[in-house]
Structure formats: structure tokens, C-alpha cells
Amino acid sequence: PPPSAATPLPLAAPCEQLMAPGAEPVPPSDSTNSWEGVQLVIVKHSVHKVTGEGGPDCEYVVSNLRPFTIDLQLVDISGKPAECYHNLQLRAGLYYENGLPVRAPTHDMEPLLVGDTQAMIVHGHGQLKLKMGVNALSSKLGKQRLRIKVEPANETLRRNFHMLSVLTEPLRSVTKLERRPLGKGERDCSPGSAAPISSMAGGM
């Protein structure tokens, strides 16, 4: 169905509409307020442990006792940062590795994700600081790995601009990280910090 008049489509703010210091705000024109031609990507995503690093069995692990961050950026069709775009409200949701959403049991009042589950893109950049919920554990969800999906909060944007949605790499969610000597290709981090995964691709 077409967008409702009661819920107008959020407008992108392209480069040519950036204001000089002290200038009066200029409303975006109909010819330039499209989100076409930009893509949301993950530029860095922190995790708490990496196993099998550099090999085909590489796995990223997060603990639901610690926060992790997802740094996001809008890029243009050439892959360059689109730093002049803003006014994009994003939300985060929990999904299985196969891309299906995780549904909490109806009797479970605990959220699947906690922390900054929404973020605003400002000058092409945004960040989410999240923690897995108490019951968002791979052991409680069929031993499946999980992903965080970041997408526009606006339903019309989600439906019409798929390149504004992105999934993280699969993650194994645990409560306590194993405290054993690290093997080859394994990385752990000190309490309160996290290991970054850099330059992750985006798009759906």
C-alpha cells in the first residue's frame, strides 16, 4: 500500500542541501530527497571472543554479560562515505543465522536485546551499543548462531529501500566465556573490552 499521509516518509538530506554556518534551514526538494543510491554498511563490530580466526570455521562469540558495539555508515554507489546524509532512524533486532527473526515466547517479558536498540544516522554515521538479553542465548535457541539486523525504523523505508538494512556476521551468544588456554586462531579480550571486526560489508 502507498505511504499514509499521517506517516510521511523521512527525507534524506543530500550534500547539496548542507547549510553553511549561520544559514537558514532550507527544506529538501522533491527531486533530491530520495534514499536511492546509498547503502548502509557495518564498518566495525566488536565481539568478545574469536575462535578459528582466519580459517573456514571462524566463529564470533559474544557474552550477554557484556556490551558490544556496531558502527554503521552510509556509503554511495562508489563505496565512498555519504557523510552528508542524516535523519535516518535505525532499529536493531535479533535474527537467526538464516535470516529469520527470533521470536520471544509470549510468556517471556525479557527483551531479546538491551541497550541502544535505536540510533540516528548523523552525517552518514551511527552507532549501536547493545547487549544480548538474558534469554538470547544460543543454548536456549536451538544451539543456533544469531545475527543483529539493523534497519530503518520507518516501515516504508524498510519495504522500499532494502539497501538501508544490514545483518551482522553470525554470532554465538553465551553467558560465560570459556576460561581455558586459547588455541591457534583464538582471541579473547580483557573484561570490559571487546575485539573489533573491521570493514564488514553491508546490504541485504
PDB file of C-alpha atoms in Angstrom:
ATOM      1  CA  PRO A   1       0.000   0.000   0.000  1.00  0.00           C
ATOM      2  CA  PRO A   2       1.141   3.608  -0.548  1.00  0.00           C
ATOM      3  CA  PRO A   3       2.569   5.566   2.399  1.00  0.00           C
ATOM      4  CA  SER A   4      -0.064   7.010   4.686  1.00  0.00           C
ATOM      5  CA  ALA A   5      -0.399  10.776   4.756  1.00  0.00           C
ATOM      6  CA  ALA A   6      -0.288  10.543   8.541  1.00  0.00           C
ATOM      7  CA  THR A   7       3.187   8.960   8.494  1.00  0.00           C
ATOM      8  CA  PRO A   8       5.281  10.904   5.962  1.00  0.00           C
ATOM      9  CA  LEU A   9       8.434   9.323   4.590  1.00  0.00           C
ATOM     10  CA  PRO A  10      11.593  10.581   6.332  1.00  0.00           C
ATOM     11  CA  LEU A  11      13.620  12.747   3.987  1.00  0.00           C
ATOM     12  CA  ALA A  12      17.263  12.244   3.203  1.00  0.00           C
ATOM     13  CA  ALA A  13      19.471  15.309   3.351  1.00  0.00           C
ATOM     14  CA  PRO A  14      21.869  15.173   0.368  1.00  0.00           C
ATOM     15  CA  CYS A  15      25.163  17.068   0.086  1.00  0.00           C
ATOM     16  CA  GLU A  16      23.847  19.987  -1.899  1.00  0.00           C
ATOM     17  CA  GLN A  17      21.485  20.786   0.965  1.00  0.00           C
ATOM     18  CA  LEU A  18      24.139  21.140   3.668  1.00  0.00           C
ATOM     19  CA  MET A  19      23.859  24.517   5.321  1.00  0.00           C
ATOM     20  CA  ALA A  20      26.701  26.975   5.692  1.00  0.00           C
ATOM     21  CA  PRO A  21      27.344  28.179   9.255  1.00  0.00           C
ATOM     22  CA  GLY A  22      24.609  30.625  10.213  1.00  0.00           C
ATOM     23  CA  ALA A  23      22.481  29.897   7.162  1.00  0.00           C
ATOM     24  CA  GLU A  24      18.715  29.480   7.422  1.00  0.00           C
ATOM     25  CA  PRO A  25      17.372  25.899   7.112  1.00  0.00           C
ATOM     26  CA  VAL A  26      16.292  25.020   3.580  1.00  0.00           C
ATOM     27  CA  PRO A  27      13.672  22.259   3.226  1.00  0.00           C
ATOM     28  CA  PRO A  28      14.733  19.400   0.906  1.00  0.00           C
ATOM     29  CA  SER A  29      13.304  19.471  -2.587  1.00  0.00           C
ATOM     30  CA  ASP A  30      11.257  16.622  -4.019  1.00  0.00           C
ATOM     31  CA  SER A  31      13.945  15.933  -6.640  1.00  0.00           C
ATOM     32  CA  THR A  32      16.713  15.237  -4.100  1.00  0.00           C
ATOM     33  CA  ASN A  33      15.074  13.707  -1.045  1.00  0.00           C
ATOM     34  CA  SER A  34      15.433  10.053  -2.119  1.00  0.00           C
ATOM     35  CA  TRP A  35      17.423   7.395  -0.278  1.00  0.00           C
ATOM     36  CA  GLU A  36      18.245   5.708  -3.584  1.00  0.00           C
ATOM     37  CA  GLY A  37      21.941   5.415  -4.321  1.00  0.00           C
ATOM     38  CA  VAL A  38      23.072   4.977  -0.701  1.00  0.00           C
ATOM     39  CA  GLN A  39      23.719   1.795   1.240  1.00  0.00           C
ATOM     40  CA  LEU A  40      24.035   1.074   4.958  1.00  0.00           C
ATOM     41  CA  VAL A  41      27.186  -0.856   5.892  1.00  0.00           C
ATOM     42  CA  ILE A  42      28.816  -2.038   9.088  1.00  0.00           C
ATOM     43  CA  VAL A  43      32.317  -0.622   9.340  1.00  0.00           C
ATOM     44  CA  LYS A  44      33.186  -2.129  12.726  1.00  0.00           C
ATOM     45  CA  HIS A  45      31.511  -4.612  15.031  1.00  0.00           C
ATOM     46  CA  SER A  46      33.001  -5.609  18.379  1.00  0.00           C
ATOM     47  CA  VAL A  47      32.770  -9.132  19.798  1.00  0.00           C
ATOM     48  CA  HIS A  48      34.118 -10.745  22.961  1.00  0.00           C
ATOM     49  CA  LYS A  49      35.913 -13.755  21.545  1.00  0.00           C
ATOM     50  CA  VAL A  50      37.003 -15.083  18.177  1.00  0.00           C
ATOM     51  CA  THR A  51      37.689 -18.761  17.504  1.00  0.00           C
ATOM     52  CA  GLY A  52      39.190 -20.264  14.353  1.00  0.00           C
ATOM     53  CA  GLU A  53      40.304 -16.828  13.190  1.00  0.00           C
ATOM     54  CA  GLY A  54      41.498 -16.762   9.594  1.00  0.00           C
ATOM     55  CA  GLY A  55      40.024 -20.166   8.761  1.00  0.00           C
ATOM     56  CA  PRO A  56      36.771 -21.531   7.365  1.00  0.00           C
ATOM     57  CA  ASP A  57      35.491 -22.336  10.877  1.00  0.00           C
ATOM     58  CA  CYS A  58      35.943 -18.804  12.217  1.00  0.00           C
ATOM     59  CA  GLU A  59      33.298 -18.005  14.840  1.00  0.00           C
ATOM     60  CA  TYR A  60      32.471 -14.816  16.700  1.00  0.00           C
ATOM     61  CA  VAL A  61      31.283 -15.080  20.303  1.00  0.00           C
ATOM     62  CA  VAL A  62      29.511 -12.538  22.496  1.00  0.00           C
ATOM     63  CA  SER A  63      28.562 -12.760  26.164  1.00  0.00           C
ATOM     64  CA  ASN A  64      25.220 -11.456  27.356  1.00  0.00           C
ATOM     65  CA  LEU A  65      27.041 -10.072  30.389  1.00  0.00           C
ATOM     66  CA  ARG A  66      28.983  -7.543  28.307  1.00  0.00           C
ATOM     67  CA  PRO A  67      28.010  -4.837  25.807  1.00  0.00           C
ATOM     68  CA  PHE A  68      29.236  -4.757  22.229  1.00  0.00           C
ATOM     69  CA  THR A  69      29.091  -2.021  19.611  1.00  0.00           C
ATOM     70  CA  ILE A  70      28.119  -1.837  15.941  1.00  0.00           C
ATOM     71  CA  ASP A  71      29.451   1.133  13.982  1.00  0.00           C
ATOM     72  CA  LEU A  72      27.423   1.985  10.883  1.00  0.00           C
ATOM     73  CA  GLN A  73      27.931   4.181   7.858  1.00  0.00           C
ATOM     74  CA  LEU A  74      26.059   5.197   4.738  1.00  0.00           C
ATOM     75  CA  VAL A  75      28.059   4.889   1.525  1.00  0.00           C
ATOM     76  CA  ASP A  76      27.290   5.892  -2.056  1.00  0.00           C
ATOM     77  CA  ILE A  77      27.343   3.617  -5.101  1.00  0.00           C
ATOM     78  CA  SER A  78      31.119   4.012  -5.390  1.00  0.00           C
ATOM     79  CA  GLY A  79      31.611   2.928  -1.777  1.00  0.00           C
ATOM     80  CA  LYS A  80      32.599   6.365  -0.540  1.00  0.00           C
ATOM     81  CA  PRO A  81      31.152   7.616   2.774  1.00  0.00           C
ATOM     82  CA  ALA A  82      27.926   9.584   2.281  1.00  0.00           C
ATOM     83  CA  GLU A  83      28.601  11.870   5.218  1.00  0.00           C
ATOM     84  CA  CYS A  84      26.043  14.459   4.149  1.00  0.00           C
ATOM     85  CA  TYR A  85      23.066  12.133   4.711  1.00  0.00           C
ATOM     86  CA  HIS A  86      21.245  12.181   8.007  1.00  0.00           C
ATOM     87  CA  ASN A  87      17.755  11.959   9.500  1.00  0.00           C
ATOM     88  CA  LEU A  88      17.688   8.151   9.274  1.00  0.00           C
ATOM     89  CA  GLN A  89      16.325   6.476  12.410  1.00  0.00           C
ATOM     90  CA  LEU A  90      17.555   2.886  12.753  1.00  0.00           C
ATOM     91  CA  ARG A  91      16.471  -0.001  14.939  1.00  0.00           C
ATOM     92  CA  ALA A  92      18.166  -3.274  15.873  1.00  0.00           C
ATOM     93  CA  GLY A  93      16.529  -6.698  16.067  1.00  0.00           C
ATOM     94  CA  LEU A  94      17.673 -10.239  16.798  1.00  0.00           C
ATOM     95  CA  TYR A  95      17.644 -12.803  13.980  1.00  0.00           C
ATOM     96  CA  TYR A  96      18.807 -16.352  13.429  1.00  0.00           C
ATOM     97  CA  GLU A  97      21.763 -17.053  11.166  1.00  0.00           C
ATOM     98  CA  ASN A  98      19.346 -17.978   8.358  1.00  0.00           C
ATOM     99  CA  GLY A  99      17.782 -14.509   8.468  1.00  0.00           C
ATOM    100  CA  LEU A 100      14.543 -15.407  10.245  1.00  0.00           C
ATOM    101  CA  PRO A 101      13.563 -13.248  13.227  1.00  0.00           C
ATOM    102  CA  VAL A 102      13.903 -14.613  16.744  1.00  0.00           C
ATOM    103  CA  ARG A 103      10.526 -14.623  18.478  1.00  0.00           C
ATOM    104  CA  ALA A 104      10.446 -14.443  22.253  1.00  0.00           C
ATOM    105  CA  PRO A 105       7.916 -16.765  23.939  1.00  0.00           C
ATOM    106  CA  THR A 106       4.666 -14.966  24.706  1.00  0.00           C
ATOM    107  CA  HIS A 107       5.158 -15.517  28.451  1.00  0.00           C
ATOM    108  CA  ASP A 108       8.710 -14.141  28.380  1.00  0.00           C
ATOM    109  CA  MET A 109       8.818 -10.444  29.272  1.00  0.00           C
ATOM    110  CA  GLU A 110      12.604 -10.180  28.945  1.00  0.00           C
ATOM    111  CA  PRO A 111      13.791  -8.271  25.843  1.00  0.00           C
ATOM    112  CA  LEU A 112      15.976 -10.111  23.351  1.00  0.00           C
ATOM    113  CA  LEU A 113      18.270  -7.103  23.015  1.00  0.00           C
ATOM    114  CA  VAL A 114      19.036  -4.412  25.563  1.00  0.00           C
ATOM    115  CA  GLY A 115      20.939  -1.157  25.365  1.00  0.00           C
ATOM    116  CA  ASP A 116      20.798   1.315  22.482  1.00  0.00           C
ATOM    117  CA  THR A 117      18.432  -0.602  20.241  1.00  0.00           C
ATOM    118  CA  GLN A 118      17.744   2.545  18.199  1.00  0.00           C
ATOM    119  CA  ALA A 119      20.171   5.047  16.681  1.00  0.00           C
ATOM    120  CA  MET A 120      20.048   8.066  14.409  1.00  0.00           C
ATOM    121  CA  ILE A 121      22.348   8.429  11.418  1.00  0.00           C
ATOM    122  CA  VAL A 122      24.091  11.796  11.690  1.00  0.00           C
ATOM    123  CA  HIS A 123      26.396  12.934   8.867  1.00  0.00           C
ATOM    124  CA  GLY A 124      26.315   9.409   7.491  1.00  0.00           C
ATOM    125  CA  HIS A 125      27.396   7.704  10.724  1.00  0.00           C
ATOM    126  CA  GLY A 126      25.676   5.917  13.596  1.00  0.00           C
ATOM    127  CA  GLN A 127      26.485   3.538  16.439  1.00  0.00           C
ATOM    128  CA  LEU A 128      24.561   0.965  18.458  1.00  0.00           C
ATOM    129  CA  LYS A 129      25.745  -0.248  21.872  1.00  0.00           C
ATOM    130  CA  LEU A 130      23.917  -3.477  22.649  1.00  0.00           C
ATOM    131  CA  LYS A 131      23.801  -6.458  24.956  1.00  0.00           C
ATOM    132  CA  MET A 132      22.117  -9.783  24.352  1.00  0.00           C
ATOM    133  CA  GLY A 133      19.085 -10.310  26.567  1.00  0.00           C
ATOM    134  CA  VAL A 134      19.004 -12.758  29.450  1.00  0.00           C
ATOM    135  CA  ASN A 135      17.407 -15.462  27.304  1.00  0.00           C
ATOM    136  CA  ALA A 136      19.020 -14.558  23.976  1.00  0.00           C
ATOM    137  CA  LEU A 137      21.470 -17.425  24.216  1.00  0.00           C
ATOM    138  CA  SER A 138      22.397 -19.886  21.504  1.00  0.00           C
ATOM    139  CA  SER A 139      21.929 -22.719  24.024  1.00  0.00           C
ATOM    140  CA  LYS A 140      18.289 -21.686  24.533  1.00  0.00           C
ATOM    141  CA  LEU A 141      17.589 -21.105  20.839  1.00  0.00           C
ATOM    142  CA  GLY A 142      18.297 -24.491  19.317  1.00  0.00           C
ATOM    143  CA  LYS A 143      22.075 -24.002  19.537  1.00  0.00           C
ATOM    144  CA  GLN A 144      21.784 -21.662  16.571  1.00  0.00           C
ATOM    145  CA  ARG A 145      24.024 -18.723  15.873  1.00  0.00           C
ATOM    146  CA  LEU A 146      22.421 -15.310  15.835  1.00  0.00           C
ATOM    147  CA  ARG A 147      22.668 -12.054  13.896  1.00  0.00           C
ATOM    148  CA  ILE A 148      21.770  -8.467  14.643  1.00  0.00           C
ATOM    149  CA  LYS A 149      19.704  -6.865  11.902  1.00  0.00           C
ATOM    150  CA  VAL A 150      19.893  -3.085  11.642  1.00  0.00           C
ATOM    151  CA  GLU A 151      17.177  -1.481   9.562  1.00  0.00           C
ATOM    152  CA  PRO A 152      15.165   1.738   9.254  1.00  0.00           C
ATOM    153  CA  ALA A 153      12.592   2.269  11.994  1.00  0.00           C
ATOM    154  CA  ASN A 154      10.209   3.563   9.317  1.00  0.00           C
ATOM    155  CA  GLU A 155       8.196   0.736   7.720  1.00  0.00           C
ATOM    156  CA  THR A 156       8.033   2.409   4.296  1.00  0.00           C
ATOM    157  CA  LEU A 157      11.807   2.772   4.165  1.00  0.00           C
ATOM    158  CA  ARG A 158      12.263  -0.863   5.214  1.00  0.00           C
ATOM    159  CA  ARG A 159       9.956  -2.010   2.447  1.00  0.00           C
ATOM    160  CA  ASN A 160      11.206   0.213  -0.374  1.00  0.00           C
ATOM    161  CA  PHE A 161      14.927   0.600   0.331  1.00  0.00           C
ATOM    162  CA  HIS A 162      16.448  -2.790   1.150  1.00  0.00           C
ATOM    163  CA  MET A 163      19.980  -1.398   0.914  1.00  0.00           C
ATOM    164  CA  LEU A 164      19.303   0.515   4.135  1.00  0.00           C
ATOM    165  CA  SER A 165      19.157  -2.780   6.080  1.00  0.00           C
ATOM    166  CA  VAL A 166      22.162  -4.867   7.090  1.00  0.00           C
ATOM    167  CA  LEU A 167      22.878  -8.072   9.031  1.00  0.00           C
ATOM    168  CA  THR A 168      25.942  -8.705  11.179  1.00  0.00           C
ATOM    169  CA  GLU A 169      28.112 -11.769  10.867  1.00  0.00           C
ATOM    170  CA  PRO A 170      26.694 -14.822  12.717  1.00  0.00           C
ATOM    171  CA  LEU A 171      27.371 -14.737  16.459  1.00  0.00           C
ATOM    172  CA  ARG A 172      27.324 -17.405  19.126  1.00  0.00           C
ATOM    173  CA  SER A 173      25.714 -15.946  22.231  1.00  0.00           C
ATOM    174  CA  VAL A 174      26.807 -17.306  25.608  1.00  0.00           C
ATOM    175  CA  THR A 175      26.708 -16.196  29.232  1.00  0.00           C
ATOM    176  CA  LYS A 176      30.211 -17.011  30.399  1.00  0.00           C
ATOM    177  CA  LEU A 177      33.183 -17.134  28.083  1.00  0.00           C
ATOM    178  CA  GLU A 178      35.261 -20.291  28.391  1.00  0.00           C
ATOM    179  CA  ARG A 179      38.293 -19.725  30.583  1.00  0.00           C
ATOM    180  CA  ARG A 180      40.827 -22.088  29.055  1.00  0.00           C
ATOM    181  CA  PRO A 181      44.142 -21.586  27.280  1.00  0.00           C
ATOM    182  CA  LEU A 182      43.496 -20.077  23.874  1.00  0.00           C
ATOM    183  CA  GLY A 183      44.322 -22.256  20.898  1.00  0.00           C
ATOM    184  CA  LYS A 184      45.590 -21.278  17.474  1.00  0.00           C
ATOM    185  CA  GLY A 185      43.338 -18.729  15.790  1.00  0.00           C
ATOM    186  CA  GLU A 186      41.562 -17.784  19.039  1.00  0.00           C
ATOM    187  CA  ARG A 187      41.313 -14.311  20.534  1.00  0.00           C
ATOM    188  CA  ASP A 188      39.903 -13.186  23.828  1.00  0.00           C
ATOM    189  CA  CYS A 189      39.796  -9.753  25.413  1.00  0.00           C
ATOM    190  CA  SER A 190      40.079  -8.315  28.864  1.00  0.00           C
ATOM    191  CA  PRO A 191      36.901  -7.673  30.864  1.00  0.00           C
ATOM    192  CA  GLY A 192      35.082  -4.564  29.727  1.00  0.00           C
ATOM    193  CA  SER A 193      36.627  -4.508  26.276  1.00  0.00           C
ATOM    194  CA  ALA A 194      35.913  -6.254  23.005  1.00  0.00           C
ATOM    195  CA  ALA A 195      37.687  -7.397  19.878  1.00  0.00           C
ATOM    196  CA  PRO A 196      36.689  -5.472  16.729  1.00  0.00           C
ATOM    197  CA  ILE A 197      35.629  -6.982  13.432  1.00  0.00           C
ATOM    198  CA  SER A 198      36.528  -4.286  10.909  1.00  0.00           C
ATOM    199  CA  SER A 199      35.375  -3.451   7.395  1.00  0.00           C
ATOM    200  CA  MET A 200      32.307  -5.658   7.357  1.00  0.00           C
ATOM    201  CA  ALA A 201      30.175  -5.463   4.226  1.00  0.00           C
ATOM    202  CA  GLY A 202      26.557  -4.394   4.304  1.00  0.00           C
ATOM    203  CA  GLY A 203      23.347  -4.563   2.359  1.00  0.00           C
ATOM    204  CA  MET A 204      20.577  -7.103   2.060  1.00  0.00           C
TER     205      MET A 204
END
